[in-house]
Amino acid sequence: MTHEVTNQVPPLTGHDVSADPAMVEGVRREGADWALGELRSLGTLAGSARAQEWGRLANEHPPVLRTHDRYGNRVDEVEFHPAWHELMAVAVEHGLHATPWTSPRPGAHVARAAKFYVWSQVEAGHGCPISMTYASVAALRHTRALAAEWEPLLASRGYDPGLRPAAAKRGVLAGMAMTEKQGGSDVRANTTRAEPLGDGTYAITGHKWFNSAPMCDAFLVLAQAPGGLSCFLLPRVLPDGSRNAMRIMRLKDKLGNRSNASAEVEYEGAVAHLVGEEGRGVRTIIEMVNMTRLDCVIGSAAGMRHGVTQAVHHATHRTVFGKALAEQPLMRNVLADLALESEAATAVMVRLAGATDRAIRGDTGEGALRRTALAAAKYWVCKRAPMHAAESLECLGGNGYVEESQMPRLFRESPLNGIWEGSGNVAALDLLRSIAKEPDNLDAFFDEVDQAKGADVHLDTAVREAKDSLTDSATLEHRARQVVERLALVLQASLLVRHSVPAVADAFCASRLGPERSLAYGGLATGADSGAIIDRVGTKIA
């Protein structure tokens, strides 16, 4: 018997992904406890072998572009494996897309964020069109007629793939096309043109270097109109059933996010509708961008949660040197440190979702907090995700380097949210511009952080240093990353001090804000209660 299998870790299936203390407690705090039943139902599906197989298949069989049919007609269709459609159907049926916009219930955006967090742990790529559909409503509301026409379809819980006129479908999805090859983040350098057609529509001509999810039913597009850079809604299929003049040139061959299609496209006089006013395209589409930035934070938090869950599960069931790997002191230190990072990301994610929900409902104070806190979290949480994924993978040793473990997929996905909707420098500079233009945003941020004042000496010191770091305006742009990192950390620490267990809060403040900070995971001080911290990952998954 040379192939007897021993000391191998059983599959992590049959569990409830929503059994996450930090997430559940946050949902309750932010007023969405009414959604916990649906969260459990979605979490049970997310933990099933069936759903995990969907995630595997969707990545093993990436989308394929069909530019022409067998007769030579241009069709520009993207084909997906059936597993992709299963993932999408679950996401839409559970309202992970635009459904909260039509709900009068307080906490609707919090519930949606929590469901997005849970379901993203199955497979992250399909979250792209779901996220953009969610975010598109914020921009469309700049033009009431368009919002009235499209919002009910965007918010529908009916997943209806295929290219047909929007009015003939049970539900539609929205994408985005901002980036051009000569400009990147500098969208004001865009050259795509929008020419008025005289009937209220425009003809769009030009090229987009990144078109996210080209199989969607409509796209928010930036183009140069007579009045300057403007935002447009460009449908894939026109009301008469003909294909709009949007040509998919190729699909991107990406590092990760392989289940999802990203494309280069050309417009040859494609028909589009103005959203907002001419010349105010950035101001209009930034409403969408801010919503997708929230999903970048949620997606990174979900990846961290998935990574530490896999690491704890493996270490619990793997025996090394006569005892479980999770009982080895240094491994416990690493697992606890990963758990701290994950919980801090989850706590700030749920708080931002709550601020978003209340801001949409008219709370200006929560809107001001969100403006600063979202930029800080987008920078820091997304920046930490690749390091967290790498360390989680390493906890599985060589087994984690094998595709069957899911960990390589997690690792390849981890840098994306740091790039999407503005890379690290863009997010950091955006925060500085926000507080320069609207000092009340910074006041709202520190009002939130100061609710933990006096509870931890490391936090109090870090808050003073964060405030001092903003006083030297001459060097502020050069120091932007340091400043924003510190702001993100004090916000996370404040939330953990107020809402988590002492073991988590104390260890986070000491390891992230204290004088003995470690640059690698697994550097918690000897006084850290690793067992209590790891327990927060959840007993049902270990």
XYZ file of C-alpha atoms in Angstrom:
542
model
C 0.000 0.000 0.000
C 1.963 2.983 -1.265
C -0.971 5.365 -1.721
C -2.874 5.134 1.539
C -4.197 8.638 2.220
C -3.648 9.880 5.766
C -3.379 13.264 7.461
C -5.132 15.065 4.612
C -7.607 17.830 5.397
C -11.286 17.120 4.585
C -13.036 19.451 2.125
C -14.441 22.625 3.632
C -18.047 22.111 2.547
C -21.444 21.854 4.169
C -20.962 24.941 6.346
C -22.725 28.286 6.642
C -20.475 31.006 5.215
C -22.597 33.631 6.990
C -21.677 32.173 10.405
C -19.253 35.048 10.807
C -19.491 36.801 14.204
C -17.960 40.080 13.030
C -20.274 40.306 10.032
C -23.434 39.293 11.896
C -22.776 41.700 14.767
C -22.120 44.497 12.282
C -25.330 43.806 10.369
C -27.284 44.051 13.602
C -25.560 47.300 14.612
C -26.262 48.875 11.249
C -29.984 48.113 11.318
C -30.316 45.127 8.995
C -30.937 42.294 11.463
C -34.176 41.630 9.572
C -32.026 40.166 6.763
C -30.218 37.540 8.843
C -32.568 34.747 7.781
C -31.887 35.330 4.097
C -28.193 35.683 4.889
C -28.182 32.249 6.530
C -29.951 30.737 3.545
C -27.429 32.302 1.155
C -24.528 31.357 3.454
C -25.615 27.709 3.512
C -25.732 27.647 -0.268
C -22.343 29.385 -0.442
C -20.826 26.671 1.764
C -22.245 23.817 -0.298
C -20.181 21.606 -2.575
C -22.530 22.498 -5.424
C -21.835 26.234 -5.221
C -18.095 25.682 -4.860
C -18.163 23.556 -7.995
C -19.870 26.420 -9.837
C -16.996 28.660 -8.809
C -14.408 26.162 -10.021
C -16.084 25.561 -13.364
C -16.646 29.246 -14.072
C -12.894 29.798 -13.745
C -11.819 26.602 -15.509
C -13.957 27.615 -18.505
C -13.531 31.370 -19.016
C -15.766 33.384 -21.357
C -15.284 33.199 -25.109
C -15.855 36.028 -27.598
C -17.891 35.332 -30.739
C -17.556 38.338 -33.022
C -19.513 36.849 -35.974
C -22.112 34.196 -36.582
C -21.646 31.346 -39.062
C -22.936 33.524 -41.890
C -20.506 36.379 -41.318
C -22.900 38.696 -39.499
C -21.398 40.746 -36.683
C -22.875 39.588 -33.335
C -20.301 40.551 -30.672
C -21.512 37.990 -28.149
C -19.684 36.587 -25.132
C -20.365 32.979 -24.233
C -20.151 31.720 -20.633
C -20.105 28.315 -19.014
C -23.441 27.330 -17.411
C -21.788 27.602 -13.989
C -21.391 31.360 -14.538
C -25.122 31.682 -15.115
C -25.845 29.696 -11.942
C -23.692 32.096 -9.919
C -25.307 35.116 -11.542
C -28.831 33.799 -11.031
C -28.254 33.321 -7.297
C -26.764 36.817 -6.977
C -29.666 38.469 -8.774
C -32.361 36.401 -7.061
C -30.963 37.427 -3.670
C -30.811 41.115 -4.599
C -27.056 41.589 -4.591
C -27.407 44.042 -7.458
C -29.675 47.123 -7.589
C -32.574 45.853 -5.493
C -31.797 48.003 -2.380
C -32.454 51.194 -4.345
C -36.138 50.298 -4.622
C -36.521 49.220 -0.988
C -37.938 51.669 1.563
C -36.606 49.541 4.408
C -33.757 51.086 6.454
C -30.661 48.922 6.274
C -31.392 47.648 2.746
C -27.914 48.608 1.518
C -26.357 46.993 4.603
C -28.196 43.743 3.926
C -27.085 43.865 0.323
C -23.443 44.478 1.347
C -23.514 41.496 3.709
C -24.967 39.223 1.037
C -22.382 40.438 -1.484
C -19.677 39.663 1.116
C -21.003 36.145 1.728
C -21.625 35.169 -1.882
C -18.330 36.654 -3.133
C -16.527 34.010 -1.114
C -17.811 31.406 -3.558
C -16.444 33.157 -6.654
C -15.385 36.763 -7.046
C -15.423 37.330 -10.815
C -19.172 37.415 -11.311
C -19.371 40.139 -8.690
C -18.181 42.671 -11.304
C -21.438 43.007 -13.297
C -23.435 42.654 -10.087
C -21.504 45.526 -8.520
C -21.785 47.798 -11.547
C -25.514 47.168 -11.840
C -25.860 48.170 -8.198
C -23.779 51.291 -8.654
C -25.290 52.442 -11.949
C -28.492 53.628 -10.293
C -26.626 56.342 -8.389
C -25.510 57.897 -11.684
C -28.757 57.359 -13.585
C -30.679 59.323 -10.980
C -29.076 62.455 -12.420
C -31.626 62.091 -15.257
C -35.068 61.233 -13.904
C -36.516 59.972 -17.173
C -33.714 57.458 -17.657
C -33.904 56.352 -14.026
C -37.653 55.831 -14.300
C -37.185 53.691 -17.407
C -34.169 51.624 -16.352
C -34.267 51.389 -12.559
C -37.101 48.839 -12.288
C -35.277 46.548 -14.714
C -31.910 47.013 -12.998
C -33.481 46.234 -9.612
C -35.471 43.218 -10.816
C -34.698 39.864 -9.198
C -35.069 38.105 -12.520
C -31.807 37.056 -14.164
C -32.387 37.175 -17.905
C -29.158 36.794 -19.944
C -28.985 37.303 -23.686
C -29.023 40.288 -26.011
C -32.570 41.583 -26.492
C -34.234 44.997 -26.122
C -34.306 45.946 -22.444
C -38.089 46.393 -22.435
C -38.483 42.736 -23.482
C -36.449 41.356 -20.547
C -37.333 40.416 -16.968
C -34.197 42.159 -15.714
C -31.076 43.835 -17.046
C -27.449 44.347 -16.030
C -25.247 47.420 -16.402
C -21.533 47.845 -17.082
C -19.113 50.727 -17.395
C -16.597 52.045 -19.927
C -14.402 54.918 -18.766
C -10.789 54.012 -19.469
C -8.982 54.711 -22.737
C -5.512 53.514 -23.630
C -3.955 56.977 -23.758
C -5.401 58.200 -20.452
C -5.962 55.479 -17.875
C -7.141 57.168 -14.691
C -6.879 60.557 -16.410
C -10.323 60.325 -18.004
C -10.244 63.983 -19.046
C -7.728 62.874 -21.682
C -10.423 60.718 -23.294
C -10.932 61.189 -27.027
C -14.164 59.230 -27.609
C -16.661 61.653 -29.200
C -20.378 62.165 -28.636
C -22.238 63.985 -31.409
C -25.865 65.139 -30.922
C -28.265 63.467 -33.363
C -31.057 66.024 -33.024
C -33.584 63.714 -31.374
C -32.113 63.911 -27.870
C -29.692 61.030 -28.415
C -25.993 61.085 -29.288
C -23.727 59.107 -31.620
C -20.689 57.726 -29.768
C -17.506 57.097 -31.751
C -14.208 55.967 -30.275
C -12.352 53.246 -28.404
C -12.361 52.019 -24.797
C -9.355 50.156 -23.416
C -11.368 48.540 -20.606
C -15.051 47.787 -20.912
C -16.185 45.908 -17.851
C -18.553 42.993 -18.454
C -19.346 43.577 -22.153
C -22.245 41.098 -22.073
C -24.334 43.556 -20.033
C -27.458 45.237 -21.400
C -26.272 48.836 -21.043
C -23.154 50.797 -20.132
C -22.295 54.103 -18.585
C -19.748 55.645 -20.941
C -17.656 58.819 -20.838
C -17.270 60.749 -24.085
C -16.431 64.254 -25.270
C -19.656 66.095 -26.150
C -19.808 69.677 -27.518
C -20.063 70.896 -23.928
C -17.133 68.813 -22.658
C -16.619 65.377 -21.098
C -20.053 63.890 -20.446
C -21.677 60.702 -19.191
C -23.923 58.579 -21.398
C -26.094 55.484 -21.124
C -25.340 53.218 -24.087
C -27.676 50.215 -24.605
C -26.349 47.059 -26.251
C -29.590 46.451 -28.161
C -31.789 49.204 -29.555
C -35.584 49.226 -29.062
C -36.160 47.851 -32.582
C -34.061 44.783 -31.749
C -30.984 45.766 -33.758
C -27.518 45.627 -32.207
C -26.080 48.971 -31.229
C -22.789 49.841 -32.957
C -20.561 48.653 -30.115
C -17.876 46.284 -31.389
C -16.011 43.966 -29.031
C -12.453 43.844 -30.349
C -11.020 41.317 -27.902
C -11.322 40.023 -24.336
C -8.507 40.820 -21.940
C -6.249 37.957 -20.833
C -6.098 38.819 -17.126
C -4.085 37.738 -14.107
C -7.237 36.849 -12.185
C -10.966 37.559 -12.425
C -10.896 35.011 -15.221
C -14.541 33.983 -15.011
C -15.569 37.531 -15.900
C -15.190 39.147 -19.320
C -13.325 42.431 -19.696
C -13.004 43.821 -23.196
C -11.615 46.384 -25.548
C -14.457 47.910 -27.532
C -14.971 50.345 -30.372
C -18.048 52.482 -30.983
C -18.994 53.271 -34.561
C -21.715 55.862 -34.060
C -23.388 53.912 -31.256
C -26.612 55.473 -29.984
C -26.517 56.725 -26.382
C -28.493 58.916 -23.978
C -27.009 61.801 -22.006
C -26.927 61.243 -18.228
C -26.765 64.473 -16.245
C -25.472 67.567 -18.021
C -22.955 68.031 -20.788
C -19.499 68.775 -19.447
C -20.232 67.231 -16.055
C -19.457 63.638 -16.914
C -16.946 63.021 -14.160
C -19.228 64.495 -11.516
C -22.064 62.299 -12.802
C -20.228 58.999 -13.102
C -18.349 59.495 -9.819
C -21.623 58.631 -8.097
C -21.329 55.196 -9.659
C -17.616 54.982 -8.917
C -18.132 55.681 -5.214
C -20.633 52.846 -4.983
C -18.294 50.419 -6.738
C -15.472 51.554 -4.451
C -17.589 50.335 -1.552
C -17.794 46.978 -3.298
C -14.002 46.965 -3.688
C -13.775 47.123 0.104
C -16.450 44.461 0.495
C -14.772 42.205 -2.053
C -11.368 42.500 -0.373
C -12.921 41.833 3.037
C -14.651 38.774 1.579
C -11.348 37.504 0.175
C -9.668 37.910 3.557
C -12.483 36.082 5.271
C -12.290 33.246 2.757
C -8.511 33.041 3.135
C -8.426 32.892 6.921
C -11.333 30.443 6.940
C -9.392 28.078 4.702
C -6.227 28.546 6.757
C -7.923 27.835 10.091
C -9.759 24.837 8.667
C -6.527 23.376 7.287
C -4.541 23.995 10.467
C -7.279 22.478 12.609
C -7.282 19.196 10.688
C -3.606 18.842 9.773
C -1.270 17.088 12.215
C 2.374 18.166 12.344
C 5.065 16.937 14.770
C 2.542 15.008 16.818
C -0.227 17.597 17.236
C -2.616 19.681 15.210
C -0.995 22.464 13.217
C -3.395 24.933 14.842
C -1.944 24.038 18.250
C 1.605 24.983 17.267
C 2.401 28.348 18.929
C 3.849 30.100 15.900
C 1.062 28.925 13.592
C -1.498 30.125 16.143
C 0.224 33.501 16.042
C -0.079 33.621 12.239
C -3.708 32.491 12.226
C -4.640 35.016 14.911
C -2.944 37.812 12.989
C -4.795 36.862 9.801
C -8.033 36.777 11.782
C -7.365 40.294 13.124
C -6.881 41.659 9.618
C -10.013 39.950 8.385
C -12.195 41.166 11.233
C -10.924 44.730 10.928
C -11.767 44.713 7.211
C -15.217 43.297 7.898
C -15.932 45.836 10.631
C -15.082 48.821 8.438
C -16.948 47.311 5.491
C -20.190 46.997 7.448
C -19.795 50.476 8.945
C -19.355 51.953 5.474
C -22.426 50.092 4.258
C -24.399 51.590 7.137
C -23.126 55.078 6.371
C -24.038 54.562 2.722
C -27.549 53.454 3.592
C -28.166 56.457 5.823
C -26.504 58.909 3.423
C -28.765 57.762 0.600
C -31.720 58.359 2.909
C -30.599 61.944 3.547
C -28.248 61.838 6.566
C -25.628 64.472 5.680
C -23.381 63.608 8.633
C -23.141 59.987 7.544
C -22.511 61.196 4.002
C -19.575 63.296 5.188
C -18.121 60.360 7.127
C -18.520 58.077 4.153
C -16.742 60.498 1.837
C -13.516 60.285 3.863
C -13.762 56.827 5.387
C -14.530 55.137 2.074
C -11.427 56.551 0.400
C -9.256 55.491 3.363
C -10.742 51.993 3.432
C -10.532 51.609 -0.346
C -6.838 52.388 -0.136
C -5.909 50.302 2.888
C -8.196 47.247 2.897
C -7.578 46.614 -0.793
C -3.845 47.147 -0.275
C -3.738 44.511 2.471
C -5.659 41.869 0.531
C -2.762 40.452 -1.573
C -0.484 40.063 1.458
C -3.300 38.422 3.382
C -4.034 36.020 0.522
C -0.351 35.072 0.228
C -0.042 34.325 3.949
C -3.310 32.377 4.019
C -2.062 30.306 1.085
C 1.229 29.650 2.872
C -0.650 28.217 5.866
C -1.629 25.325 3.587
C 1.977 24.787 2.519
C 2.463 23.141 -0.858
C -1.192 22.087 -0.848
C -2.129 25.769 -0.998
C -0.065 26.261 -4.152
C -2.193 23.723 -6.015
C -5.218 24.910 -7.969
C -7.523 22.366 -6.347
C -7.171 24.185 -3.028
C -8.856 27.379 -4.385
C -6.020 29.398 -2.870
C -4.216 30.253 -6.144
C -7.482 31.657 -7.471
C -7.885 33.734 -4.321
C -4.319 35.007 -4.652
C -4.707 35.967 -8.323
C -7.921 37.801 -7.534
C -6.511 39.696 -4.565
C -4.822 42.656 -6.341
C -7.853 43.557 -8.446
C -9.832 45.653 -5.979
C -6.760 47.767 -5.311
C -6.653 48.665 -9.011
C -10.345 48.807 -9.876
C -12.001 52.227 -9.512
C -8.728 53.989 -8.811
C -5.411 52.496 -7.723
C -3.779 53.240 -4.378
C -2.425 56.657 -5.339
C -5.771 57.726 -6.775
C -7.630 56.725 -3.607
C -5.104 58.433 -1.309
C -5.089 61.676 -3.287
C -8.870 61.595 -3.549
C -9.093 61.591 0.236
C -6.776 64.592 0.503
C -8.813 66.489 -2.089
C -11.984 65.678 -0.196
C -10.822 67.113 3.090
C -9.258 70.148 1.392
C -12.521 71.027 -0.332
C -14.843 70.034 2.512
C -13.197 70.153 5.955
C -16.452 68.919 7.497
C -15.676 65.504 5.994
C -12.565 65.246 8.169
C -14.472 66.455 11.235
C -17.042 63.714 10.675
C -14.255 61.145 10.363
C -12.614 62.065 13.661
C -15.986 62.360 15.399
C -16.441 58.709 14.523
C -12.940 57.661 15.587
C -13.047 59.659 18.816
C -15.968 57.594 20.092
C -13.283 55.155 21.300
C -11.198 57.860 22.962
C -9.595 56.798 26.234
C -10.123 53.077 25.678
C -6.642 52.198 24.374
C -3.404 54.120 24.786
C -2.036 52.994 21.411
C -5.169 54.199 19.657
C -5.178 57.552 21.427
C -1.550 58.131 20.448
C -2.191 57.101 16.844
C -5.180 59.443 16.548
C -3.076 62.388 17.756
C -0.365 61.472 15.254
C -2.948 61.156 12.467
C -4.288 64.616 13.193
C -0.767 66.083 13.363
C 0.164 64.445 10.051
C -2.425 66.589 8.267
C -0.998 69.938 9.357
C 2.022 70.173 7.017
C 0.267 70.900 3.731
C 3.525 71.493 1.849
C 4.522 67.819 2.023
C 1.055 66.283 2.269
C 0.849 64.912 -1.260
C 4.263 63.266 -0.940
C 3.150 61.651 2.340
C -0.355 60.773 1.147
C -0.011 57.015 1.524
C 1.357 57.255 5.065
C -1.394 59.662 6.074
C -4.220 57.604 4.599
C -2.831 54.364 6.019
C -2.885 55.855 9.503
C -6.422 57.164 9.035
C -7.635 53.747 7.923
C -5.944 52.017 10.854
C -7.352 54.336 13.510
C -10.828 53.899 12.030
C -10.514 50.110 12.101
C -9.081 50.196 15.616
C -11.860 52.456 16.856
C -14.511 50.120 15.479
C -12.879 47.050 17.043
C -12.423 48.773 20.422
C -16.087 49.698 20.482
C -17.629 46.589 19.004
C -15.391 43.511 19.123
C -14.145 41.392 22.018
C -11.191 42.721 24.070
C -8.796 40.059 22.746
C -9.298 41.286 19.177
C -9.287 45.004 19.978
C -6.219 44.860 22.226
C -4.159 42.764 19.828
C -5.095 44.920 16.836
C -4.200 48.185 18.543
C -0.913 46.811 19.866
C 0.176 45.155 16.606
C -0.970 47.869 14.170
C -0.545 51.039 16.228
C 1.908 50.206 19.010
C 5.693 50.661 19.029
C 6.407 46.968 18.341
C 4.598 46.685 15.032
C 5.565 43.689 12.889
C 5.809 43.945 9.122
C 4.849 40.287 8.593
C 1.811 38.364 9.784
C 2.496 36.278 12.875
C 4.202 38.992 14.890
C 1.650 39.398 17.676
C 3.063 39.997 21.143
C 3.191 37.107 23.598
C 0.312 38.570 25.587
C -2.145 38.312 22.683
C -4.992 35.866 23.308
C -4.595 33.940 20.072
C -7.197 31.343 20.993
C -9.947 33.908 21.563
C -9.038 35.718 18.354
C -9.093 32.533 16.266
C -12.412 31.554 17.833
C -13.910 34.648 16.210
C -13.307 33.014 12.842
C -16.184 30.721 13.815
C -16.390 27.266 15.336
C -18.760 25.909 12.681
C -16.059 26.011 10.048
C -13.303 24.343 12.035
